[in-house]
Amino acid sequence: MHCPFCRNADSRVIDSRTTDDGSAIRRRRECTGCHRRFTTIETSSLSVLKRSGVVEPFSREKVMVGVRKACQGRPVSDDDLALLAQQVEETVRAAGAAQINAHDVGRAILGPLRELDEVAYLRFASVYSSFTSLEDFETAIAALRAERPPQPAPEPEPDASARVGGSEQDSR
């Protein structure tokens, strides 16, 4: 790390702290040449390899933009999308690789999106998985239904004779 004041290549770390969200380390340094202090921020890089072969930095914002399209007209807030993007980033970073395929990012989106909104999940999955027929949708819907917890059966309606007050003749 070069000193920003005198360009000396040697400095010593005085203090290190992680940022509030834990995504970076803030270091306070002192130059051994001019003895001035400066701060550095260190982050780990995560790159996404797209199908076209282009490599670009991972972007939570890009995840949010893609998922927002699937959530159009659904009761999903920007805070929900930001949380989903954070979960996706944590998932892909947990793989431990500095570079990840775009397909793996899409796969990491599916789980949290399914929990957030099933309709948005189907919309996203239909594009991500290249659904080509109604059968593809039916298969995805059947899988969603199979994983749902069983719903309690509705209470049967009481018949007319069991109503309070009895029949019309009783009321005369």
Coordinates of C-alpha atoms in Angstrom, one line a residue:
M1 CA 0.0 0.0 0.0
H2 CA 1.5 3.3 -1.1
C3 CA 1.2 6.4 1.1
P4 CA -1.2 8.8 -0.7
F5 CA 1.0 11.7 0.5
C6 CA 4.6 10.8 -0.1
R7 CA 4.1 7.5 -2.2
N8 CA 6.3 5.6 0.2
A9 CA 5.6 1.8 -0.2
D10 CA 5.8 1.0 3.5
S11 CA 3.0 1.7 6.1
R12 CA 1.9 0.0 9.3
V13 CA -1.6 -0.8 10.3
I14 CA -2.8 1.1 13.4
D15 CA -6.4 -0.1 13.6
S16 CA -8.6 -2.6 11.7
R17 CA -12.4 -2.8 11.8
T18 CA -15.0 -4.5 9.7
T19 CA -17.7 -2.3 8.2
D20 CA -21.2 -2.5 9.7
D21 CA -22.5 -4.9 7.0
G22 CA -19.3 -7.0 7.3
S23 CA -18.5 -6.7 3.6
A24 CA -15.3 -4.8 3.9
I25 CA -12.4 -4.1 6.3
R26 CA -11.5 -0.6 7.2
R27 CA -7.8 -0.1 8.1
R28 CA -6.2 3.0 9.6
R29 CA -2.5 3.1 8.5
E30 CA 0.5 5.3 9.3
C31 CA 3.2 5.9 6.7
T32 CA 6.7 4.9 8.0
G33 CA 8.2 7.7 5.8
C34 CA 6.2 10.8 6.4
H35 CA 4.3 9.5 9.5
R36 CA 0.9 10.8 8.2
R37 CA -2.1 8.6 8.6
F38 CA -4.6 7.4 6.0
T39 CA -7.5 5.0 5.8
T40 CA -7.9 2.1 3.4
I41 CA -11.0 0.0 2.7
E42 CA -10.4 -3.6 1.7
T43 CA -13.1 -5.7 0.0
S44 CA -13.1 -9.1 -1.6
S45 CA -14.0 -9.1 -5.3
L46 CA -16.6 -11.4 -6.8
S47 CA -16.9 -11.7 -10.6
V48 CA -19.7 -13.1 -12.7
L49 CA -18.9 -15.1 -15.9
K50 CA -21.8 -14.5 -18.3
R51 CA -22.8 -16.9 -21.1
S52 CA -21.2 -14.6 -23.6
G53 CA -17.8 -15.0 -21.9
V54 CA -17.8 -11.5 -20.5
V55 CA -16.7 -11.2 -16.9
E56 CA -18.2 -8.4 -14.8
P57 CA -18.3 -7.6 -11.0
F58 CA -21.2 -9.1 -9.0
S59 CA -23.9 -6.5 -8.5
R60 CA -26.7 -6.6 -5.9
E61 CA -28.4 -3.9 -7.9
K62 CA -28.4 -6.1 -11.0
V63 CA -30.0 -8.9 -9.0
M64 CA -32.7 -6.5 -7.8
V65 CA -33.4 -5.2 -11.3
G66 CA -33.9 -8.7 -12.6
V67 CA -36.1 -9.8 -9.8
R68 CA -38.1 -6.6 -9.8
K69 CA -39.3 -7.4 -13.3
A70 CA -40.7 -10.8 -12.0
C71 CA -42.3 -9.0 -9.0
Q72 CA -44.1 -6.4 -11.1
G73 CA -47.6 -6.0 -9.8
R74 CA -46.9 -8.2 -6.8
P75 CA -46.9 -7.1 -3.1
V76 CA -43.1 -7.1 -2.9
S77 CA -41.3 -4.0 -1.5
D78 CA -37.9 -2.6 -2.3
D79 CA -36.7 -3.6 1.1
D80 CA -37.8 -7.2 0.3
L81 CA -35.7 -7.1 -2.9
A82 CA -32.7 -5.6 -1.1
L83 CA -32.8 -8.5 1.4
L84 CA -33.2 -11.0 -1.3
A85 CA -30.2 -9.6 -3.1
Q86 CA -28.2 -9.7 0.1
Q87 CA -29.1 -13.4 0.6
V88 CA -28.1 -14.2 -3.0
E89 CA -24.7 -12.5 -2.5
E90 CA -24.1 -14.3 0.7
T91 CA -25.0 -17.6 -1.0
V92 CA -22.6 -17.1 -3.9
R93 CA -19.8 -15.8 -1.7
A94 CA -20.2 -18.9 0.5
A95 CA -19.1 -21.0 -2.5
G96 CA -15.7 -19.5 -1.9
A97 CA -14.9 -18.8 -5.5
A98 CA -13.7 -15.4 -6.8
Q99 CA -15.6 -16.0 -10.1
I100 CA -19.1 -17.6 -10.4
N101 CA -21.2 -18.4 -13.5
A102 CA -24.3 -16.3 -14.2
H103 CA -26.3 -19.6 -14.2
D104 CA -25.3 -20.1 -10.5
V105 CA -26.4 -16.6 -9.6
G106 CA -29.8 -17.4 -11.1
R107 CA -30.0 -20.6 -9.2
A108 CA -29.2 -18.7 -6.0
I109 CA -32.1 -16.4 -6.7
L110 CA -34.7 -19.1 -7.1
G111 CA -34.8 -20.3 -3.4
P112 CA -35.3 -16.9 -1.7
L113 CA -37.7 -15.7 -4.4
R114 CA -39.8 -18.8 -4.0
E115 CA -40.1 -18.0 -0.3
L116 CA -40.9 -14.3 -1.0
D117 CA -43.6 -14.7 -3.7
E118 CA -44.6 -17.8 -5.6
V119 CA -46.0 -16.0 -8.6
A120 CA -42.8 -14.0 -9.0
Y121 CA -40.9 -17.2 -8.6
L122 CA -42.8 -18.8 -11.5
R123 CA -42.3 -15.7 -13.6
F124 CA -38.5 -15.7 -12.9
A125 CA -38.2 -19.5 -13.3
S126 CA -40.0 -19.4 -16.6
V127 CA -37.4 -17.1 -18.1
Y128 CA -34.4 -18.5 -16.2
S129 CA -35.3 -22.2 -17.0
S130 CA -36.5 -21.3 -20.5
F131 CA -40.0 -22.8 -20.1
T132 CA -41.3 -23.7 -23.6
S133 CA -44.7 -25.2 -22.9
L134 CA -47.7 -25.2 -20.5
E135 CA -46.4 -28.5 -19.2
D136 CA -43.3 -26.7 -17.9
F137 CA -45.5 -24.4 -15.9
E138 CA -47.7 -27.2 -14.7
T139 CA -44.6 -29.1 -13.5
A140 CA -43.3 -26.1 -11.6
I141 CA -46.7 -25.4 -10.1
A142 CA -47.1 -29.1 -9.1
A143 CA -43.7 -28.9 -7.4
L144 CA -44.7 -25.7 -5.5
R145 CA -47.9 -27.4 -4.3
A146 CA -46.1 -30.6 -3.3
E147 CA -43.8 -28.6 -1.0
R148 CA -46.5 -26.5 0.6
P149 CA -47.6 -27.5 4.1
P150 CA -51.0 -29.1 4.1
Q151 CA -53.8 -26.6 4.5
P152 CA -56.5 -27.3 7.1
A153 CA -59.9 -28.4 5.6
P154 CA -62.5 -25.6 5.8
E155 CA -65.2 -25.9 8.5
P156 CA -68.4 -27.4 7.1
E157 CA -71.4 -25.0 6.9
P158 CA -74.1 -25.9 9.5
D159 CA -77.3 -26.9 7.9
A160 CA -80.5 -24.8 8.2
S161 CA -82.1 -26.9 11.0
A162 CA -79.2 -26.4 13.3
R163 CA -79.5 -22.6 13.2
V164 CA -80.3 -20.8 16.4
G165 CA -83.9 -19.9 16.6
G166 CA -85.3 -23.0 14.9
S167 CA -87.9 -22.8 12.1
E168 CA -90.2 -20.1 10.9
Q169 CA -93.2 -21.6 12.8
D170 CA -91.3 -21.2 16.1
S171 CA -91.0 -17.5 15.6
R172 CA -94.8 -16.9 15.3

